[in-house]
Coordinates of C-alpha atoms in Angstrom, one line a residue:
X1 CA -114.5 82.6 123.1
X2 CA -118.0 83.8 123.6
X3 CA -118.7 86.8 125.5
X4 CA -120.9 84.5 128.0
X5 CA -120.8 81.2 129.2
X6 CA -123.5 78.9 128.0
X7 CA -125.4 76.4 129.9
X8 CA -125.5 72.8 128.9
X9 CA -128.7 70.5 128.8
X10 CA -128.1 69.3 132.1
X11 CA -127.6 72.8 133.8
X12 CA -131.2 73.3 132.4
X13 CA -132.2 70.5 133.5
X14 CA -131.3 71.6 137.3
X15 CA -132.7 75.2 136.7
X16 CA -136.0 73.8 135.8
X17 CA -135.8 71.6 138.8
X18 CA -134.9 74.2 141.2
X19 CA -137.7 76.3 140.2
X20 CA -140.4 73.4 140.5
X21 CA -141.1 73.0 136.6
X22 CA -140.4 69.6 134.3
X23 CA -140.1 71.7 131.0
X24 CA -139.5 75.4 130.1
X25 CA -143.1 75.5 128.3
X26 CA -144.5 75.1 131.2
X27 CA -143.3 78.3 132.3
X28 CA -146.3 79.7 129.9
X29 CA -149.1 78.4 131.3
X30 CA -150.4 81.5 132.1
X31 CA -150.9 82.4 128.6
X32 CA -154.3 81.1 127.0
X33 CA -153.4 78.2 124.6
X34 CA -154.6 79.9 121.1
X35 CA -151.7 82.8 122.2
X36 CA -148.7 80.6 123.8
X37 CA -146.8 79.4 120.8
X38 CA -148.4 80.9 117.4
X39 CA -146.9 79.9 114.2
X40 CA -145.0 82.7 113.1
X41 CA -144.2 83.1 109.4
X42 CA -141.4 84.7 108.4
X43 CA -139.6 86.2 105.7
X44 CA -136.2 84.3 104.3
X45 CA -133.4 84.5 106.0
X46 CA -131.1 87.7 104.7
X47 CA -127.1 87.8 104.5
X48 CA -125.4 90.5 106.5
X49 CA -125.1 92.6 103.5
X50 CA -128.8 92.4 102.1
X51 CA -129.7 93.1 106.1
X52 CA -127.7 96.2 106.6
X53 CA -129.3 97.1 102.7
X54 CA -132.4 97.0 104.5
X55 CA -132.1 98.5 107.6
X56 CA -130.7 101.2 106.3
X57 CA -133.6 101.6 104.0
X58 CA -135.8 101.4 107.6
X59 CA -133.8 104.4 108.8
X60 CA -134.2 106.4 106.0
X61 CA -137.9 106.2 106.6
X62 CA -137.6 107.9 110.7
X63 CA -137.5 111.8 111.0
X64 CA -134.5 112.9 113.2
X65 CA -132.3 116.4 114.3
X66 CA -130.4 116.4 110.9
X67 CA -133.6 115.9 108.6
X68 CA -136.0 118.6 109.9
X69 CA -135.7 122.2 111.3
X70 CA -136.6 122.1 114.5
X71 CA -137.6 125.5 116.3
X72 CA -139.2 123.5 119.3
X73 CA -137.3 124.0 122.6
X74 CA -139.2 124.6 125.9
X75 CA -136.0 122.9 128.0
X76 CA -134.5 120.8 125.3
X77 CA -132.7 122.4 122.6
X78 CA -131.2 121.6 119.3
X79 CA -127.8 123.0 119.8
X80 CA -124.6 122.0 117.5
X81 CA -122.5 119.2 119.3
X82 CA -118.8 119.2 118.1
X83 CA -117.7 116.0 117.1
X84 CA -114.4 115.7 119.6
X85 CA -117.1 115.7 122.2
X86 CA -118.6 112.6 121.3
X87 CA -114.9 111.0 120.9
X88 CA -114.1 111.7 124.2
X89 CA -117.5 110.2 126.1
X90 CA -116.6 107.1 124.1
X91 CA -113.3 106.2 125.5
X92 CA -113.1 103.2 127.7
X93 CA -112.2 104.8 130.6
X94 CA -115.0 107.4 131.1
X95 CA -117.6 105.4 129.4
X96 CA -117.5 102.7 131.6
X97 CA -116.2 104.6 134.8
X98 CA -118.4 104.3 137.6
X99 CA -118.3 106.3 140.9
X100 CA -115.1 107.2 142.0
X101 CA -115.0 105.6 145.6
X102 CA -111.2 104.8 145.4
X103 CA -109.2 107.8 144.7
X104 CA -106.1 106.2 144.2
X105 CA -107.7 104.2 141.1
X106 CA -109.9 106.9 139.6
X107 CA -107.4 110.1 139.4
X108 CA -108.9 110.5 135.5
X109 CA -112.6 110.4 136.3
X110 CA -112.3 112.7 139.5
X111 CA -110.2 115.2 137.7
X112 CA -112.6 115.5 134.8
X113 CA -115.7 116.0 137.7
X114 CA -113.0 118.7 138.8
X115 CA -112.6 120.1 135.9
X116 CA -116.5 120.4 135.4
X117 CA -116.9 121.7 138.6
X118 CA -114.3 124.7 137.7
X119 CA -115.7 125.5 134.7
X120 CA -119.4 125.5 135.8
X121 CA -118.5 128.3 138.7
X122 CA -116.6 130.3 136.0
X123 CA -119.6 130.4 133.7
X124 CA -122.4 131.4 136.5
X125 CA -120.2 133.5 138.8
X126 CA -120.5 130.7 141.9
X127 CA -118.6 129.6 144.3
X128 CA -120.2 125.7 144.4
X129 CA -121.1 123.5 141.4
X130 CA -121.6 119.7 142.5
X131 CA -121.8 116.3 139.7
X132 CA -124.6 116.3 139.9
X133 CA -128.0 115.6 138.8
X134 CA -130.3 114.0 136.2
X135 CA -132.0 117.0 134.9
X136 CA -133.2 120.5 135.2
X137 CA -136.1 119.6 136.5
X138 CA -134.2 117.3 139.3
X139 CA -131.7 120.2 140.1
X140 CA -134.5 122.7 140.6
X141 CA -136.6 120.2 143.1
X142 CA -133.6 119.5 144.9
X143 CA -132.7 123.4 145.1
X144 CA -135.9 123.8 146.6
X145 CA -135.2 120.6 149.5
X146 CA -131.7 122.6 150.1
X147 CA -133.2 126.0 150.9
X148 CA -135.6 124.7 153.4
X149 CA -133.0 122.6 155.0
X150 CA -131.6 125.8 155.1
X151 CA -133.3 127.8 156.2
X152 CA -134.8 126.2 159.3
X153 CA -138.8 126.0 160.5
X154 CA -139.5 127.6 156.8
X155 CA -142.2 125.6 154.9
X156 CA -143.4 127.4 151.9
X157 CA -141.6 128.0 148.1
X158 CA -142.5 130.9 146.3
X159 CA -142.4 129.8 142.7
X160 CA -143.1 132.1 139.9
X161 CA -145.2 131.1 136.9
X162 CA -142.6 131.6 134.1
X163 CA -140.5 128.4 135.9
X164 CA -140.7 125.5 133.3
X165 CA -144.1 123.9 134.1
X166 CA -142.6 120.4 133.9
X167 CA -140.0 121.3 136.3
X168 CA -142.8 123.3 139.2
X169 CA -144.6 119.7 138.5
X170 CA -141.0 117.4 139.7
X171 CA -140.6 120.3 142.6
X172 CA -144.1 119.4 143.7
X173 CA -143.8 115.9 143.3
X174 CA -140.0 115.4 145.3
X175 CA -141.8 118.1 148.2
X176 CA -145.5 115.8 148.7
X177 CA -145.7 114.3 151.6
X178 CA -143.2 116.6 153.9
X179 CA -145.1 119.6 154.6
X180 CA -144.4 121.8 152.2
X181 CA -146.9 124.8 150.6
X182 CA -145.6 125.7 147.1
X183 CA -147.0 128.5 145.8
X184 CA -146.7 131.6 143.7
X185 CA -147.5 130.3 140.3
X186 CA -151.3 129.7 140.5
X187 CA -152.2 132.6 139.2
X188 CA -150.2 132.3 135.3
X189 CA -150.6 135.5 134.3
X190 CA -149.1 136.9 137.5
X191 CA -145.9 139.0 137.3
X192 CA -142.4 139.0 139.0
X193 CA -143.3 141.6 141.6
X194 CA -146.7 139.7 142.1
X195 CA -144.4 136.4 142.8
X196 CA -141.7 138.6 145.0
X197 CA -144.9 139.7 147.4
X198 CA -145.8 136.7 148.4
X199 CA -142.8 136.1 149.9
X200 CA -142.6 136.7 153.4
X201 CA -141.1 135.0 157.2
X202 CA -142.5 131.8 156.4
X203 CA -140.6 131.8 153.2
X204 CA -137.3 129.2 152.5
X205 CA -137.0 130.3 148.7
X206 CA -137.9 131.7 145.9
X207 CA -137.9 130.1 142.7
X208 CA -137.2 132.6 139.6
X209 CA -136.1 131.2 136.0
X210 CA -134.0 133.9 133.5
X211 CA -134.9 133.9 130.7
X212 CA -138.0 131.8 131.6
X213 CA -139.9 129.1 130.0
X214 CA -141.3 132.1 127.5
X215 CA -138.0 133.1 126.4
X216 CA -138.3 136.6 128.7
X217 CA -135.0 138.0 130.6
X218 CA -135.0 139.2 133.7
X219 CA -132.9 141.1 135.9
X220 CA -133.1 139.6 139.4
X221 CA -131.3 141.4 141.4
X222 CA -134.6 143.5 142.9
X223 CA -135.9 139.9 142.9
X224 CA -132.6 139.0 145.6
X225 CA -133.4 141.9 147.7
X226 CA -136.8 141.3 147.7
X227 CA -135.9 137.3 148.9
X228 CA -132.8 137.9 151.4
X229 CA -135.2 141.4 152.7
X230 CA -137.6 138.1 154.3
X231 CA -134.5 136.1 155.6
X232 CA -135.7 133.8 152.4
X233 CA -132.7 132.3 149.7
X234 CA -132.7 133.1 146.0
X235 CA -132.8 130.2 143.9
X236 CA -132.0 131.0 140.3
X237 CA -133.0 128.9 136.9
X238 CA -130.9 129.7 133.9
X239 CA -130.0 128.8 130.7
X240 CA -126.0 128.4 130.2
X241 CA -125.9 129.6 126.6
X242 CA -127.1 132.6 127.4
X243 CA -124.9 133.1 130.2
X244 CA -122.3 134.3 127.3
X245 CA -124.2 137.5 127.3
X246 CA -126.5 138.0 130.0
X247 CA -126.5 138.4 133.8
X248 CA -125.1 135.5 135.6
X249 CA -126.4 134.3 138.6
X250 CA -123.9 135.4 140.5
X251 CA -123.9 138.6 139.7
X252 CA -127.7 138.5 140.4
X253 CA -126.7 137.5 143.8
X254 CA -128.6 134.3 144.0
X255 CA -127.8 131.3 146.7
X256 CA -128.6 128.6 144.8
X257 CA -129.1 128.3 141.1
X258 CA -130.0 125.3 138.5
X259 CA -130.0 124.5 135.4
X260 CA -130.8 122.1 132.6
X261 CA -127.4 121.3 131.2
X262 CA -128.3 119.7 128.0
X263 CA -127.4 122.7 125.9
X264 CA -123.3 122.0 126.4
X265 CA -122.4 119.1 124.3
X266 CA -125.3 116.3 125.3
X267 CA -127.5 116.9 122.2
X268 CA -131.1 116.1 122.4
X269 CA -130.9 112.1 122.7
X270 CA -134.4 111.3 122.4
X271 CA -134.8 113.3 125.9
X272 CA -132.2 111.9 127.8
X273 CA -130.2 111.5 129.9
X274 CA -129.7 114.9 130.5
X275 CA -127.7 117.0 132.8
X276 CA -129.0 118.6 135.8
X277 CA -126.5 121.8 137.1
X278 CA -126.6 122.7 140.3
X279 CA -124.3 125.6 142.1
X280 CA -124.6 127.5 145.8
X281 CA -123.1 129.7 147.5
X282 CA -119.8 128.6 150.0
X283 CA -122.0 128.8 152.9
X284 CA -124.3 126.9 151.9
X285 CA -122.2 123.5 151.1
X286 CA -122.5 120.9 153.6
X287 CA -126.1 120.9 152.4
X288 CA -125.1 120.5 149.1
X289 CA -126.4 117.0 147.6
X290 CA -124.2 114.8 145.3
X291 CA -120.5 114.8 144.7
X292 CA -117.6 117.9 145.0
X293 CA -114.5 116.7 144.0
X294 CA -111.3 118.8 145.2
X295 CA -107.7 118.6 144.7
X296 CA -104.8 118.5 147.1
X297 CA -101.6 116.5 146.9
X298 CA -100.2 113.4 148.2
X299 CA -97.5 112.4 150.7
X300 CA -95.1 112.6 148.0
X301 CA -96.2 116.5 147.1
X302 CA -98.0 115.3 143.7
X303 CA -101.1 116.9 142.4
X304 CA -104.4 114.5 143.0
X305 CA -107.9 114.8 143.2
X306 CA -110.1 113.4 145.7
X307 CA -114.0 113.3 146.7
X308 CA -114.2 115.8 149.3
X309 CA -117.6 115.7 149.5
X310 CA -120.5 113.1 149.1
X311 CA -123.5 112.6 150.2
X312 CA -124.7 109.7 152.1
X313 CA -126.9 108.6 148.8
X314 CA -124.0 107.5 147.1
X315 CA -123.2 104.7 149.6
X316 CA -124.7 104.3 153.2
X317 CA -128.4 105.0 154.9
X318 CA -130.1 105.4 151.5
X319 CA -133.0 104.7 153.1
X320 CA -133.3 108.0 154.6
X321 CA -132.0 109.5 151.2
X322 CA -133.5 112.3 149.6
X323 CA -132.0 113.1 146.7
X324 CA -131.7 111.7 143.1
X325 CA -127.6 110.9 142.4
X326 CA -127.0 109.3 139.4
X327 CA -123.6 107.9 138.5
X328 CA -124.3 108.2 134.6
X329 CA -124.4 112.2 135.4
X330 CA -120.4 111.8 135.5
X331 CA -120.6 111.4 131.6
X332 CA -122.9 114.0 130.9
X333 CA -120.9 116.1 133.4
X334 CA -117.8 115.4 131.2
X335 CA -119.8 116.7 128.0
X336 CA -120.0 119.8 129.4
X337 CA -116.6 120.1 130.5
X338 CA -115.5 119.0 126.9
X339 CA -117.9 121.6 125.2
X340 CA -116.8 124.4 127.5
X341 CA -112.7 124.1 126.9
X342 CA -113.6 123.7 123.2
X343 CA -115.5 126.6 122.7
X344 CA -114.2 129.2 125.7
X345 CA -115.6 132.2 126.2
X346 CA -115.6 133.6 123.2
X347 CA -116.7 130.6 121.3
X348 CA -120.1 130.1 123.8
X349 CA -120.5 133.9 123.4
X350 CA -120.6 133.6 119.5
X351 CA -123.2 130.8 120.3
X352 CA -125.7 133.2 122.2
X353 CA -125.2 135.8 119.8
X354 CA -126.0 133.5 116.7
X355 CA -129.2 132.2 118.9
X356 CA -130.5 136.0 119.4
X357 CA -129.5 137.0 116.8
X358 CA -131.8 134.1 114.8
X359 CA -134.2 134.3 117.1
X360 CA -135.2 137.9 116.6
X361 CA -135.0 137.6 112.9
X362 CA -137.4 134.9 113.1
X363 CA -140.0 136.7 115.4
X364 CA -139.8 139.9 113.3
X365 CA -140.8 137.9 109.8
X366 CA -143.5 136.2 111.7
X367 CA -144.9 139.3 113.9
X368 CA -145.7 140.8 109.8
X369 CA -147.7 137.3 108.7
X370 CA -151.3 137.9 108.7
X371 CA -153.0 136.0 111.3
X372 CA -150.5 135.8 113.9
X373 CA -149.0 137.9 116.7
X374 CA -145.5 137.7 118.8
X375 CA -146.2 138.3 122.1
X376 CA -144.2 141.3 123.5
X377 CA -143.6 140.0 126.9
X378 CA -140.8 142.0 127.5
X379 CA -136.5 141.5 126.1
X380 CA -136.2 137.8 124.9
X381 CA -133.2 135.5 124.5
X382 CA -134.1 132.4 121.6
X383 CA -137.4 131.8 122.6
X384 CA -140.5 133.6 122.0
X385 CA -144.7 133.3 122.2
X386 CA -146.4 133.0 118.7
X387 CA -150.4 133.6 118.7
X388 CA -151.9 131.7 115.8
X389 CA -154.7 131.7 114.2
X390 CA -155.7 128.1 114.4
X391 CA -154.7 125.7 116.9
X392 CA -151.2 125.0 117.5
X393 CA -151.4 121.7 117.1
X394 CA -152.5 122.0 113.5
X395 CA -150.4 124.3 112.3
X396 CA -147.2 122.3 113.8
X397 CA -149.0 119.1 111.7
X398 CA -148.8 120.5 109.0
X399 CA -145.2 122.0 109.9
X400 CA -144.3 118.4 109.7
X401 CA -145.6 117.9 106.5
X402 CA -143.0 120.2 105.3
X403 CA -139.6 118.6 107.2
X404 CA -140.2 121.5 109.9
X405 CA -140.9 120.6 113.8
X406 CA -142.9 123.6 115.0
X407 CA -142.9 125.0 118.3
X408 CA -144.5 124.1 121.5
X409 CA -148.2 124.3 122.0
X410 CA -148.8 126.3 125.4
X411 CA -152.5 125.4 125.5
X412 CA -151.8 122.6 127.9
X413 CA -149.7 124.9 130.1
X414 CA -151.2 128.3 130.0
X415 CA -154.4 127.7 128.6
X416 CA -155.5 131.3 128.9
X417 CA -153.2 132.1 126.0
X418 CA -155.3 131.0 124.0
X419 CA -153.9 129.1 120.5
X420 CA -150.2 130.1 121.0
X421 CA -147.3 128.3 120.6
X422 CA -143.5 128.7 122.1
X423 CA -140.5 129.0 119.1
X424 CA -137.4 128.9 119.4
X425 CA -134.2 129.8 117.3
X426 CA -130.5 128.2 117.9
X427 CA -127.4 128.5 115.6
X428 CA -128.7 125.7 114.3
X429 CA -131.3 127.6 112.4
X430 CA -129.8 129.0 109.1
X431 CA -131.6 132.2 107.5
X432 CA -133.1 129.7 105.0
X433 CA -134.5 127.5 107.9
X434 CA -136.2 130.9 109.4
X435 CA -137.7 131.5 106.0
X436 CA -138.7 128.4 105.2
X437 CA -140.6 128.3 108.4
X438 CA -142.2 131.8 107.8
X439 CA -143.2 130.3 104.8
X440 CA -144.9 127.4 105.8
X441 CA -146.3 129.4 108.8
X442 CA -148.2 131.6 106.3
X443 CA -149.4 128.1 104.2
X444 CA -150.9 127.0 107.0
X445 CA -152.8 129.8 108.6

């Protein structure tokens, strides 16, 4: 049996009719004649085996994760994805789940959104985490539509520079139109405590990453004062690896904080889908967007999960929604969850470690190459800011030319740096990857 039912001649026949045509080329009439049905030649046909033979030959030809070092990050990063993760997305049941309306028919998929859930408030110190949304970028626009629904007759976001410049550019983009003044990162060079007095009784947020898109850590507790001192919420960016060994966002004290989750178990899948984290404080819930599954028990006294909370975008009035819920986040949300109870805590705080550790190696045996400079912008985590002596773009060129992906060029972003470029360092990046790319560094000063 065929996986679809074919149409015969005469069903055709009545397609064509309904549609007004006599024959399917005259569906193409648009198309000038010399273009519409060229003669195409061909190679010979190939049997299965020659064609595999050859595709696989094809493949061999494209650059990917396991054929190059890559020390490029900048919100996507090349972190090691255990296998059993993979194993477990692929399973009928989650791989093809879709959103759990009926409870009593989807106890597997709303327990592994629970179990998500639990692990994502253990790792930040938070008391909400919802499932979810489609990026960093997403969960950080959408913190930003919370706080001001929020925090009433507020219209202005204090953002600082060091947010990732892709994600201040899908803030301003979700906010245009509704009245909102963003502000706080025009100036680039600006610093935290420049960003922190701008905010004032107008104010519904501000908008702080740690470490930010530089690699720098912060501590942000002054930063909370500074926000809740105005009547204004802290929203906190972060990067869950390093949440192994640095301040969490709830111990900074933050309301709302965000981040990109495609660092637990999603790999970098030719940039996407990704994983968009998003947690709040208890207060703060019913304005939550998206789904919170919690648990309870039935009439007969047995344990069973249930949505307790979902926003009208997943099924009525979407057309006064305002948020971005995608169901295929359920499956990126379960990666997490899988990469979490594999490694634990100590596992994910052997992960940061190995990152800093590499990271710091790899900026000391560049800061002595002749030519270029590592920015000292204050205690980094696995990223950090190379000045180099010729256009980044170049050097990462010829990077290339020796099987290593360079790091990301900063004159689009923060042009006043000059020729500089953004590295970065995961456990992926053996001793021998670091010196390689010292090496070819020096080549191609």
């Amino acid at each position: 049996m065929t996986h679809y039912i074919p149409i015969t001649d005469a069903d055709r026949v009545e397609m064509l009719k309904t549609i007004g045509v006599e024959r399917i080329e005259d569906l193409f009439e648009s198309v000038p004649a010399d273009y519409r049905f060229p003669t195409l030649t061909l190679p010979a046909p190939l049997s299965e085996p020659e064609l595999r033979r050859e595709l696989s030959r094809l493949e061999r030809q494209n650059a990917h994760a396991g054929s190059y070092a890559i020390f490029l990050g900048a919100g996507a990063y090349n972190h090691f994805v255990p296998a059993a993760v993979d194993q477990i997305l692929r399973r009928g049941e989650f791989y093809t789940a879709y959103t759990p309306y009926q409870p009593e028919v989807s106890q597997g998929t709303l327990q592994a959104i629970f179990e998500y859930q639990s692990l994502i408030c253990a790792l930040t110190g938070m008391d909400v985490a919802n499932a979810s949304h489609y990026d960093g970028g997403t969960a950080l626009a959408e913190a930003a539509i919370m706080a001001i629904n929020v925090v009433r007759g507020r219209r202005k976001i204090v953002v600082a520079p060091g947010v990732n410049p892709q994600y201040r550019a899908v803030m301003r983009t979700l906010l245009q139109g509704v009245d909102v003044e963003v502000v706080g990162d025009e100036n680039p060079e600006a610093s935290l405590a420049d960003v922190a007095a701008l905010v004032d009784q107008t104010t519904a947020a501000l908008v702080v990453q740690s470490p930010d898109f530089f690699g720098v850590l912060h501590d942000l507790r002054p930063l909370t004062a500074a926000a809740h001192a105005a009547g204004a919420l802290m929203v906190a960016h972060f990067d869950p690896i390093a949440l192994g060994l640095f301040q969490t966002p709830g111990e900074a004290g933050a309301d709302i904080a965000t981040a990109e989750g495609q660092p637990l178990g999603v790999g970098l899948s030719f940039g996407g889908p990704y994983l968009g984290i998003f947690t709040c404080r208890q207060q703060y819930v019913h304005k939550i967007a998206g789904r919170l599954v919690g648990v309870t028990r039935d009439v007969d006294g047995r344990l069973a999960y249930v949505l307790t909370l979902r926003a009208r975008e997943q099924d009525i009035r979407r057309e006064r929604a305002t948020s971005n819920i995608c169901t295929n986040q359920g499956l990126m949300a379960l990666a997490a969850a899988v990469y979490l109870s594999l490694l634990g805590r100590r596992g994910l705080r052997q992960v940061a470690e190995l990152c800093y550790h590499r990271a710091h190696y790899a900026a000391a045996q560049i800061a002595q190459l002749p030519g270029y400079q590592v920015l000292d912008r204050g205690p980094f985590f696995k990223e950090f800011v190379v000045k180099t002596p010729r256009p980044a773009g170049k050097i990462n060129a010829a990077l290339r030319e020796q099987g290593i992906v360079g790091g990301y060029d900063l004159a689009g972003d923060y042009p006043h740096l000059g020729d500089a470029m953004l590295l970065c360092a995961t456990e992926m990046n053996s001793r021998a990857d670091i010196d390689a790319l010292v090496a070819a560094l020096r080549a191609a000063a």
